[in-house]
């Protein structure tokens, strides 16, 4: 997936609300911002947008055309640092190596922006090392921690940050693998069958997959309610609309009371 090259302006077309908030914050940027909600690409795009907003050389910020905006978009800006948890855990060594840099003013006239993409993947040691830098604020250094929900970060990091929430869940559909899990969930809701053999395979469901399925089901439910979406949402909508449908008598609800 080419998310590494996404154009932040295009990727944020559905996030006017969060962008307006960031724009309002730019006059006096908080040292640390938590960007939650949206999806991983939107969060990262919003972080890049923030870096552009703080470093753009044009009057209409961000212009997406000046050298600073272009370099930020290409991840080639001298005052942009990215620690990317989308690929792997964020380990402590690179965070420790960056700490002296955070102790210095930025190279340019704007701000040094450090993005921690999917910051819930900071290892505990990494999060603590980062916290030390947040506790010793240096002018001109700002941080952005992207995460699905603030609850997934160390509380001490969140309490030192300004939280901006992107629209969530977003307007796009589910990935094919998640849509398949959702189809199985809807099938189970209708019939009471097929779910447990699926999840009983040892190691087949980890926390990350469970979270993605949960988000996927939120999309399916939203689509079912609004009459949009694909076949899974249509299936759910048809089942919800049948006479006498009561969610409290569905197999999912019955499972709670043995
Ligand atoms: Zn610009």
PDB file of C-alpha atoms and ligand atoms in Angstrom:
ATOM      1  CA  UNK A   1       0.000   0.000   0.000  1.00  0.00           C
ATOM      2  CA  UNK A   2       1.323   3.418  -0.913  1.00  0.00           C
ATOM      3  CA  UNK A   3       0.321   5.061   2.365  1.00  0.00           C
ATOM      4  CA  UNK A   4       3.907   6.240   2.762  1.00  0.00           C
ATOM      5  CA  UNK A   5       3.363   8.586  -0.157  1.00  0.00           C
ATOM      6  CA  UNK A   6      -0.139   9.744   0.548  1.00  0.00           C
ATOM      7  CA  UNK A   7      -0.956  13.363  -0.150  1.00  0.00           C
ATOM      8  CA  UNK A   8      -2.210  14.768   3.161  1.00  0.00           C
ATOM      9  CA  UNK A   9      -4.508  17.358   1.612  1.00  0.00           C
ATOM     10  CA  UNK A  10      -6.371  14.758  -0.460  1.00  0.00           C
ATOM     11  CA  UNK A  11      -6.391  12.172   2.326  1.00  0.00           C
ATOM     12  CA  UNK A  12      -8.095  14.628   4.676  1.00  0.00           C
ATOM     13  CA  UNK A  13     -11.002  15.568   2.423  1.00  0.00           C
ATOM     14  CA  UNK A  14     -13.507  14.127   4.925  1.00  0.00           C
ATOM     15  CA  UNK A  15     -11.921  15.632   8.016  1.00  0.00           C
ATOM     16  CA  UNK A  16     -12.834  19.321   7.880  1.00  0.00           C
ATOM     17  CA  UNK A  17     -13.747  19.442  11.536  1.00  0.00           C
ATOM     18  CA  UNK A  18     -10.404  18.174  12.838  1.00  0.00           C
ATOM     19  CA  UNK A  19      -8.503  20.357  10.377  1.00  0.00           C
ATOM     20  CA  UNK A  20     -10.381  23.448  11.551  1.00  0.00           C
ATOM     21  CA  UNK A  21      -9.371  22.590  15.102  1.00  0.00           C
ATOM     22  CA  UNK A  22      -5.731  22.133  14.178  1.00  0.00           C
ATOM     23  CA  UNK A  23      -5.831  25.374  12.228  1.00  0.00           C
ATOM     24  CA  UNK A  24      -7.137  27.217  15.279  1.00  0.00           C
ATOM     25  CA  UNK A  25      -4.355  25.727  17.408  1.00  0.00           C
ATOM     26  CA  UNK A  26      -1.604  26.836  15.049  1.00  0.00           C
ATOM     27  CA  UNK A  27      -1.395  30.370  16.449  1.00  0.00           C
ATOM     28  CA  UNK A  28      -0.112  28.939  19.710  1.00  0.00           C
ATOM     29  CA  UNK A  29       0.790  25.291  19.069  1.00  0.00           C
ATOM     30  CA  UNK A  30       0.568  22.919  22.030  1.00  0.00           C
ATOM     31  CA  UNK A  31       3.800  21.072  22.698  1.00  0.00           C
ATOM     32  CA  UNK A  32       2.087  17.740  22.146  1.00  0.00           C
ATOM     33  CA  UNK A  33      -1.060  16.722  20.274  1.00  0.00           C
ATOM     34  CA  UNK A  34      -2.769  13.335  20.323  1.00  0.00           C
ATOM     35  CA  UNK A  35      -4.545  12.671  17.021  1.00  0.00           C
ATOM     36  CA  UNK A  36      -7.173   9.965  17.500  1.00  0.00           C
ATOM     37  CA  UNK A  37     -10.075   8.688  15.402  1.00  0.00           C
ATOM     38  CA  UNK A  38     -10.155   8.317  11.623  1.00  0.00           C
ATOM     39  CA  UNK A  39      -7.954   5.550  10.255  1.00  0.00           C
ATOM     40  CA  UNK A  40      -4.172   5.181  10.389  1.00  0.00           C
ATOM     41  CA  UNK A  41      -3.650   6.941   7.050  1.00  0.00           C
ATOM     42  CA  UNK A  42      -5.909   9.840   7.976  1.00  0.00           C
ATOM     43  CA  UNK A  43      -4.172  10.284  11.311  1.00  0.00           C
ATOM     44  CA  UNK A  44      -0.793  10.309   9.635  1.00  0.00           C
ATOM     45  CA  UNK A  45      -2.050  12.710   6.953  1.00  0.00           C
ATOM     46  CA  UNK A  46      -3.377  15.036   9.669  1.00  0.00           C
ATOM     47  CA  UNK A  47       0.029  14.951  11.380  1.00  0.00           C
ATOM     48  CA  UNK A  48       1.728  15.897   8.100  1.00  0.00           C
ATOM     49  CA  UNK A  49      -0.876  18.614   7.560  1.00  0.00           C
ATOM     50  CA  UNK A  50       0.000  19.993  11.014  1.00  0.00           C
ATOM     51  CA  UNK A  51       3.716  20.002  10.142  1.00  0.00           C
ATOM     52  CA  UNK A  52       2.910  21.855   6.906  1.00  0.00           C
ATOM     53  CA  UNK A  53       0.662  24.297   8.723  1.00  0.00           C
ATOM     54  CA  UNK A  54       3.447  25.171  11.168  1.00  0.00           C
ATOM     55  CA  UNK A  55       6.209  25.475   8.579  1.00  0.00           C
ATOM     56  CA  UNK A  56       4.550  26.725   5.381  1.00  0.00           C
ATOM     57  CA  UNK A  57       6.191  29.797   3.905  1.00  0.00           C
ATOM     58  CA  UNK A  58       3.093  31.111   2.109  1.00  0.00           C
ATOM     59  CA  UNK A  59       0.346  33.321   3.450  1.00  0.00           C
ATOM     60  CA  UNK A  60      -2.356  30.725   2.929  1.00  0.00           C
ATOM     61  CA  UNK A  61      -1.053  27.922   5.161  1.00  0.00           C
ATOM     62  CA  UNK A  62      -0.554  25.167   4.229  1.00  0.00           C
ATOM     63  CA  UNK A  63      -0.169  25.982   0.551  1.00  0.00           C
ATOM     64  CA  UNK A  64       0.982  22.475  -0.501  1.00  0.00           C
ATOM     65  CA  UNK A  65       3.372  24.148  -2.986  1.00  0.00           C
ATOM     66  CA  UNK A  66       6.180  25.975  -1.171  1.00  0.00           C
ATOM     67  CA  UNK A  67       9.484  24.163  -0.505  1.00  0.00           C
ATOM     68  CA  UNK A  68       8.551  23.430   3.135  1.00  0.00           C
ATOM     69  CA  UNK A  69       5.142  21.954   2.237  1.00  0.00           C
ATOM     70  CA  UNK A  70       6.600  19.875  -0.578  1.00  0.00           C
ATOM     71  CA  UNK A  71       9.482  18.588   1.551  1.00  0.00           C
ATOM     72  CA  UNK A  72       7.133  17.654   4.387  1.00  0.00           C
ATOM     73  CA  UNK A  73       4.875  15.819   1.948  1.00  0.00           C
ATOM     74  CA  UNK A  74       7.949  13.936   0.676  1.00  0.00           C
ATOM     75  CA  UNK A  75       9.242  13.306   4.253  1.00  0.00           C
ATOM     76  CA  UNK A  76      12.428  15.182   3.311  1.00  0.00           C
ATOM     77  CA  UNK A  77      12.095  18.216   5.600  1.00  0.00           C
ATOM     78  CA  UNK A  78      14.959  18.899   8.011  1.00  0.00           C
ATOM     79  CA  UNK A  79      12.567  19.779  10.868  1.00  0.00           C
ATOM     80  CA  UNK A  80      10.367  16.715  10.469  1.00  0.00           C
ATOM     81  CA  UNK A  81      11.027  13.516  12.409  1.00  0.00           C
ATOM     82  CA  UNK A  82       8.863  10.428  11.967  1.00  0.00           C
ATOM     83  CA  UNK A  83       8.741   7.334  14.159  1.00  0.00           C
ATOM     84  CA  UNK A  84       6.471   4.917  12.390  1.00  0.00           C
ATOM     85  CA  UNK A  85       4.605   2.331  14.436  1.00  0.00           C
ATOM     86  CA  UNK A  86       2.593   1.230  11.405  1.00  0.00           C
ATOM     87  CA  UNK A  87       5.315  -1.171  10.345  1.00  0.00           C
ATOM     88  CA  UNK A  88       6.867  -2.260  13.622  1.00  0.00           C
ATOM     89  CA  UNK A  89       7.048  -1.535  17.347  1.00  0.00           C
ATOM     90  CA  UNK A  90       8.732   1.787  18.129  1.00  0.00           C
ATOM     91  CA  UNK A  91      11.864   0.781  19.990  1.00  0.00           C
ATOM     92  CA  UNK A  92      13.700   2.784  22.606  1.00  0.00           C
ATOM     93  CA  UNK A  93      17.080   3.262  20.886  1.00  0.00           C
ATOM     94  CA  UNK A  94      15.932   5.692  18.171  1.00  0.00           C
ATOM     95  CA  UNK A  95      13.915   7.647  20.762  1.00  0.00           C
ATOM     96  CA  UNK A  96      16.993   7.950  22.983  1.00  0.00           C
ATOM     97  CA  UNK A  97      19.081   9.034  20.004  1.00  0.00           C
ATOM     98  CA  UNK A  98      16.556  11.758  19.196  1.00  0.00           C
ATOM     99  CA  UNK A  99      16.429  13.263  22.677  1.00  0.00           C
ATOM    100  CA  UNK A 100      19.460  15.571  22.202  1.00  0.00           C
ATOM    101  CA  UNK A 101      17.908  16.816  18.935  1.00  0.00           C
ATOM    102  CA  UNK A 102      14.666  17.684  20.759  1.00  0.00           C
ATOM    103  CA  UNK A 103      16.797  19.722  23.143  1.00  0.00           C
ATOM    104  CA  UNK A 104      17.814  22.058  20.313  1.00  0.00           C
ATOM    105  CA  UNK A 105      15.834  24.672  18.419  1.00  0.00           C
ATOM    106  CA  UNK A 106      14.625  23.744  14.923  1.00  0.00           C
ATOM    107  CA  UNK A 107      16.821  24.392  11.871  1.00  0.00           C
ATOM    108  CA  UNK A 108      14.290  26.656  10.174  1.00  0.00           C
ATOM    109  CA  UNK A 109      11.991  29.482  11.231  1.00  0.00           C
ATOM    110  CA  UNK A 110       9.033  27.196  11.945  1.00  0.00           C
ATOM    111  CA  UNK A 111       8.712  24.208  14.243  1.00  0.00           C
ATOM    112  CA  UNK A 112      10.461  20.879  14.477  1.00  0.00           C
ATOM    113  CA  UNK A 113       7.543  18.452  14.260  1.00  0.00           C
ATOM    114  CA  UNK A 114       8.030  14.920  15.545  1.00  0.00           C
ATOM    115  CA  UNK A 115       5.342  12.471  14.431  1.00  0.00           C
ATOM    116  CA  UNK A 116       4.800   9.205  16.259  1.00  0.00           C
ATOM    117  CA  UNK A 117       2.582   7.278  13.854  1.00  0.00           C
ATOM    118  CA  UNK A 118       0.516   4.651  15.694  1.00  0.00           C
ATOM    119  CA  UNK A 119       2.063   5.682  18.998  1.00  0.00           C
ATOM    120  CA  UNK A 120       0.297   2.822  20.785  1.00  0.00           C
ATOM    121  CA  UNK A 121       3.143   0.767  19.348  1.00  0.00           C
ATOM    122  CA  UNK A 122       5.721   2.600  21.434  1.00  0.00           C
ATOM    123  CA  UNK A 123       7.358   0.024  23.680  1.00  0.00           C
ATOM    124  CA  UNK A 124       7.059   0.947  27.369  1.00  0.00           C
ATOM    125  CA  UNK A 125      10.693   2.017  27.555  1.00  0.00           C
ATOM    126  CA  UNK A 126      10.250   4.144  24.419  1.00  0.00           C
ATOM    127  CA  UNK A 127       7.155   5.829  25.843  1.00  0.00           C
ATOM    128  CA  UNK A 128       9.013   6.639  29.054  1.00  0.00           C
ATOM    129  CA  UNK A 129      11.981   8.076  27.142  1.00  0.00           C
ATOM    130  CA  UNK A 130       9.589  10.222  25.101  1.00  0.00           C
ATOM    131  CA  UNK A 131       7.832  11.334  28.267  1.00  0.00           C
ATOM    132  CA  UNK A 132      11.118  12.713  29.601  1.00  0.00           C
ATOM    133  CA  UNK A 133      11.377  14.954  26.550  1.00  0.00           C
ATOM    134  CA  UNK A 134       7.771  16.096  26.964  1.00  0.00           C
ATOM    135  CA  UNK A 135       8.529  16.975  30.561  1.00  0.00           C
ATOM    136  CA  UNK A 136      11.365  19.292  29.496  1.00  0.00           C
ATOM    137  CA  UNK A 137       9.666  21.440  26.910  1.00  0.00           C
ATOM    138  CA  UNK A 138      12.007  23.051  24.385  1.00  0.00           C
ATOM    139  CA  UNK A 139      10.702  25.979  22.376  1.00  0.00           C
ATOM    140  CA  UNK A 140      10.129  25.138  18.734  1.00  0.00           C
ATOM    141  CA  UNK A 141       9.703  21.384  19.263  1.00  0.00           C
ATOM    142  CA  UNK A 142       6.223  19.925  18.961  1.00  0.00           C
ATOM    143  CA  UNK A 143       5.047  16.322  18.993  1.00  0.00           C
ATOM    144  CA  UNK A 144       2.130  14.515  17.372  1.00  0.00           C
ATOM    145  CA  UNK A 145       1.037  11.135  18.677  1.00  0.00           C
ATOM    146  CA  UNK A 146      -1.314   9.327  16.296  1.00  0.00           C
ATOM    147  CA  UNK A 147      -3.407   6.527  17.751  1.00  0.00           C
ATOM    148  CA  UNK A 148      -6.865   4.994  17.176  1.00  0.00           C
ATOM    149  CA  UNK A 149      -8.033   6.005  20.676  1.00  0.00           C
ATOM    150  CA  UNK A 150      -6.320   7.973  23.428  1.00  0.00           C
ATOM    151  CA  UNK A 151      -6.949   5.089  25.852  1.00  0.00           C
ATOM    152  CA  UNK A 152      -4.347   3.063  23.981  1.00  0.00           C
ATOM    153  CA  UNK A 153      -1.531   5.411  25.048  1.00  0.00           C
ATOM    154  CA  UNK A 154       0.240   5.808  28.365  1.00  0.00           C
ATOM    155  CA  UNK A 155      -2.000   8.097  30.411  1.00  0.00           C
ATOM    156  CA  UNK A 156       0.938  10.338  31.306  1.00  0.00           C
ATOM    157  CA  UNK A 157       1.506  11.005  27.589  1.00  0.00           C
ATOM    158  CA  UNK A 158      -2.155  11.870  26.996  1.00  0.00           C
ATOM    159  CA  UNK A 159      -2.370  14.135  30.035  1.00  0.00           C
ATOM    160  CA  UNK A 160       0.463  16.243  28.603  1.00  0.00           C
ATOM    161  CA  UNK A 161      -1.175  16.487  25.192  1.00  0.00           C
ATOM    162  CA  UNK A 162      -3.987  18.329  23.485  1.00  0.00           C
ATOM    163  CA  UNK A 163      -6.367  15.754  21.974  1.00  0.00           C
ATOM    164  CA  UNK A 164      -7.859  16.260  18.499  1.00  0.00           C
ATOM    165  CA  UNK A 165     -10.389  13.670  17.329  1.00  0.00           C
ATOM    166  CA  UNK A 166     -10.860  12.856  13.656  1.00  0.00           C
ATOM    167  CA  UNK A 167     -14.269  11.693  12.417  1.00  0.00           C
ATOM    168  CA  UNK A 168     -14.524   8.051  13.270  1.00  0.00           C
ATOM    169  CA  UNK A 169     -15.190   5.631  11.792  1.00  0.00           C
ATOM    170  CA  UNK A 170     -14.420   7.106   8.394  1.00  0.00           C
ATOM    171  CA  UNK A 171     -16.498   6.995   5.260  1.00  0.00           C
ATOM    172  CA  UNK A 172     -14.533   4.327   3.440  1.00  0.00           C
ATOM    173  CA  UNK A 173     -15.458   0.658   3.411  1.00  0.00           C
ATOM    174  CA  UNK A 174     -13.824  -2.265   5.165  1.00  0.00           C
ATOM    175  CA  UNK A 175     -10.785  -4.109   3.882  1.00  0.00           C
ATOM    176  CA  UNK A 176     -11.728  -7.433   2.316  1.00  0.00           C
ATOM    177  CA  UNK A 177     -10.424  -9.546   5.214  1.00  0.00           C
ATOM    178  CA  UNK A 178     -12.349  -7.498   7.799  1.00  0.00           C
ATOM    179  CA  UNK A 179     -15.486  -7.500   5.658  1.00  0.00           C
ATOM    180  CA  UNK A 180     -15.288 -11.298   5.660  1.00  0.00           C
ATOM    181  CA  UNK A 181     -15.107 -11.352   9.478  1.00  0.00           C
ATOM    182  CA  UNK A 182     -18.085  -9.003   9.583  1.00  0.00           C
ATOM    183  CA  UNK A 183     -20.040 -11.263   7.239  1.00  0.00           C
ATOM    184  CA  UNK A 184     -19.358 -14.128   9.649  1.00  0.00           C
ATOM    185  CA  UNK A 185     -20.465 -11.979  12.591  1.00  0.00           C
ATOM    186  CA  UNK A 186     -23.715 -11.013  10.872  1.00  0.00           C
ATOM    187  CA  UNK A 187     -24.257 -14.663   9.930  1.00  0.00           C
ATOM    188  CA  UNK A 188     -23.799 -15.642  13.556  1.00  0.00           C
ATOM    189  CA  UNK A 189     -26.191 -12.939  14.691  1.00  0.00           C
ATOM    190  CA  UNK A 190     -28.824 -14.315  12.328  1.00  0.00           C
ATOM    191  CA  UNK A 191     -28.318 -18.016  12.924  1.00  0.00           C
ATOM    192  CA  UNK A 192     -26.348 -18.497  16.150  1.00  0.00           C
ATOM    193  CA  UNK A 193     -23.923 -20.659  14.212  1.00  0.00           C
ATOM    194  CA  UNK A 194     -20.472 -20.486  12.694  1.00  0.00           C
ATOM    195  CA  UNK A 195     -18.687 -18.009  14.956  1.00  0.00           C
ATOM    196  CA  UNK A 196     -17.014 -20.136  17.612  1.00  0.00           C
ATOM    197  CA  UNK A 197     -15.425 -22.691  15.267  1.00  0.00           C
ATOM    198  CA  UNK A 198     -13.965 -19.661  13.509  1.00  0.00           C
ATOM    199  CA  UNK A 199     -12.436 -18.042  16.593  1.00  0.00           C
ATOM    200  CA  UNK A 200     -11.521 -21.284  18.364  1.00  0.00           C
ATOM    201  CA  UNK A 201      -8.482 -21.827  16.159  1.00  0.00           C
ATOM    202  CA  UNK A 202      -5.707 -21.074  18.607  1.00  0.00           C
ATOM    203  CA  UNK A 203      -3.910 -17.847  17.866  1.00  0.00           C
ATOM    204  CA  UNK A 204      -6.215 -16.867  15.029  1.00  0.00           C
ATOM    205  CA  UNK A 205      -7.511 -13.718  16.723  1.00  0.00           C
ATOM    206  CA  UNK A 206      -5.155 -11.247  18.347  1.00  0.00           C
ATOM    207  CA  UNK A 207      -6.030  -7.911  19.957  1.00  0.00           C
ATOM    208  CA  UNK A 208      -5.272  -5.976  16.805  1.00  0.00           C
ATOM    209  CA  UNK A 209      -7.565  -8.118  14.643  1.00  0.00           C
ATOM    210  CA  UNK A 210     -10.312  -7.966  17.275  1.00  0.00           C
ATOM    211  CA  UNK A 211     -10.106  -4.173  17.271  1.00  0.00           C
ATOM    212  CA  UNK A 212     -10.260  -4.019  13.477  1.00  0.00           C
ATOM    213  CA  UNK A 213     -13.296  -6.319  13.434  1.00  0.00           C
ATOM    214  CA  UNK A 214     -14.959  -4.087  16.031  1.00  0.00           C
ATOM    215  CA  UNK A 215     -14.348  -1.022  13.856  1.00  0.00           C
ATOM    216  CA  UNK A 216     -15.531  -3.003  10.838  1.00  0.00           C
ATOM    217  CA  UNK A 217     -18.788  -3.900  12.567  1.00  0.00           C
ATOM    218  CA  UNK A 218     -19.338  -0.235  13.424  1.00  0.00           C
ATOM    219  CA  UNK A 219     -19.047   0.586   9.733  1.00  0.00           C
ATOM    220  CA  UNK A 220     -21.416  -2.250   8.790  1.00  0.00           C
ATOM    221  CA  UNK A 221     -23.965  -1.108  11.369  1.00  0.00           C
ATOM    222  CA  UNK A 222     -23.694   2.522  10.256  1.00  0.00           C
ATOM    223  CA  UNK A 223     -24.116   1.468   6.615  1.00  0.00           C
ATOM    224  CA  UNK A 224     -27.032  -0.825   7.474  1.00  0.00           C
ATOM    225  CA  UNK A 225     -28.774   2.037   9.267  1.00  0.00           C
ATOM    226  CA  UNK A 226     -28.181   4.510   6.457  1.00  0.00           C
ATOM    227  CA  UNK A 227     -28.990   2.102   3.617  1.00  0.00           C
ATOM    228  CA  UNK A 228     -25.515   2.337   2.105  1.00  0.00           C
ATOM    229  CA  UNK A 229     -22.518  -0.013   2.002  1.00  0.00           C
ATOM    230  CA  UNK A 230     -22.007  -3.472   0.560  1.00  0.00           C
ATOM    231  CA  UNK A 231     -23.675  -6.858   0.774  1.00  0.00           C
ATOM    232  CA  UNK A 232     -22.892  -7.423   4.460  1.00  0.00           C
ATOM    233  CA  UNK A 233     -24.566  -4.159   5.454  1.00  0.00           C
ATOM    234  CA  UNK A 234     -27.511  -4.946   3.171  1.00  0.00           C
ATOM    235  CA  UNK A 235     -27.810  -8.388   4.782  1.00  0.00           C
ATOM    236  CA  UNK A 236     -27.838  -6.820   8.233  1.00  0.00           C
ATOM    237  CA  UNK A 237     -30.328  -4.148   7.163  1.00  0.00           C
ATOM    238  CA  UNK A 238     -32.688  -6.796   5.763  1.00  0.00           C
ATOM    239  CA  UNK A 239     -32.473  -8.801   8.982  1.00  0.00           C
ATOM    240  CA  UNK A 240     -33.045  -5.700  11.134  1.00  0.00           C
ATOM    241  CA  UNK A 241     -36.073  -4.752   9.035  1.00  0.00           C
ATOM    242  CA  UNK A 242     -37.867  -8.091   9.236  1.00  0.00           C
ATOM    243  CA  UNK A 243     -41.055  -8.151  11.326  1.00  0.00           C
ATOM    244  CA  UNK A 244     -40.538  -8.844  15.000  1.00  0.00           C
ATOM    245  CA  UNK A 245     -36.782  -8.388  14.928  1.00  0.00           C
ATOM    246  CA  UNK A 246     -35.573  -7.690  18.415  1.00  0.00           C
ATOM    247  CA  UNK A 247     -31.853  -7.332  18.995  1.00  0.00           C
ATOM    248  CA  UNK A 248     -32.280  -8.516  22.591  1.00  0.00           C
ATOM    249  CA  UNK A 249     -33.433 -11.948  21.389  1.00  0.00           C
ATOM    250  CA  UNK A 250     -30.609 -12.407  18.892  1.00  0.00           C
ATOM    251  CA  UNK A 251     -28.119 -15.216  19.469  1.00  0.00           C
ATOM    252  CA  UNK A 252     -25.486 -12.622  20.387  1.00  0.00           C
ATOM    253  CA  UNK A 253     -27.620 -11.281  23.219  1.00  0.00           C
ATOM    254  CA  UNK A 254     -28.666 -14.755  24.394  1.00  0.00           C
ATOM    255  CA  UNK A 255     -25.000 -15.745  24.767  1.00  0.00           C
ATOM    256  CA  UNK A 256     -24.612 -13.347  27.653  1.00  0.00           C
ATOM    257  CA  UNK A 257     -27.089 -15.267  29.831  1.00  0.00           C
ATOM    258  CA  UNK A 258     -26.083 -18.925  30.020  1.00  0.00           C
TER     259      UNK A 258
HETATM  260 ZN1  LIG B   1       3.468  25.925   1.959  1.00  0.00          ZN
END
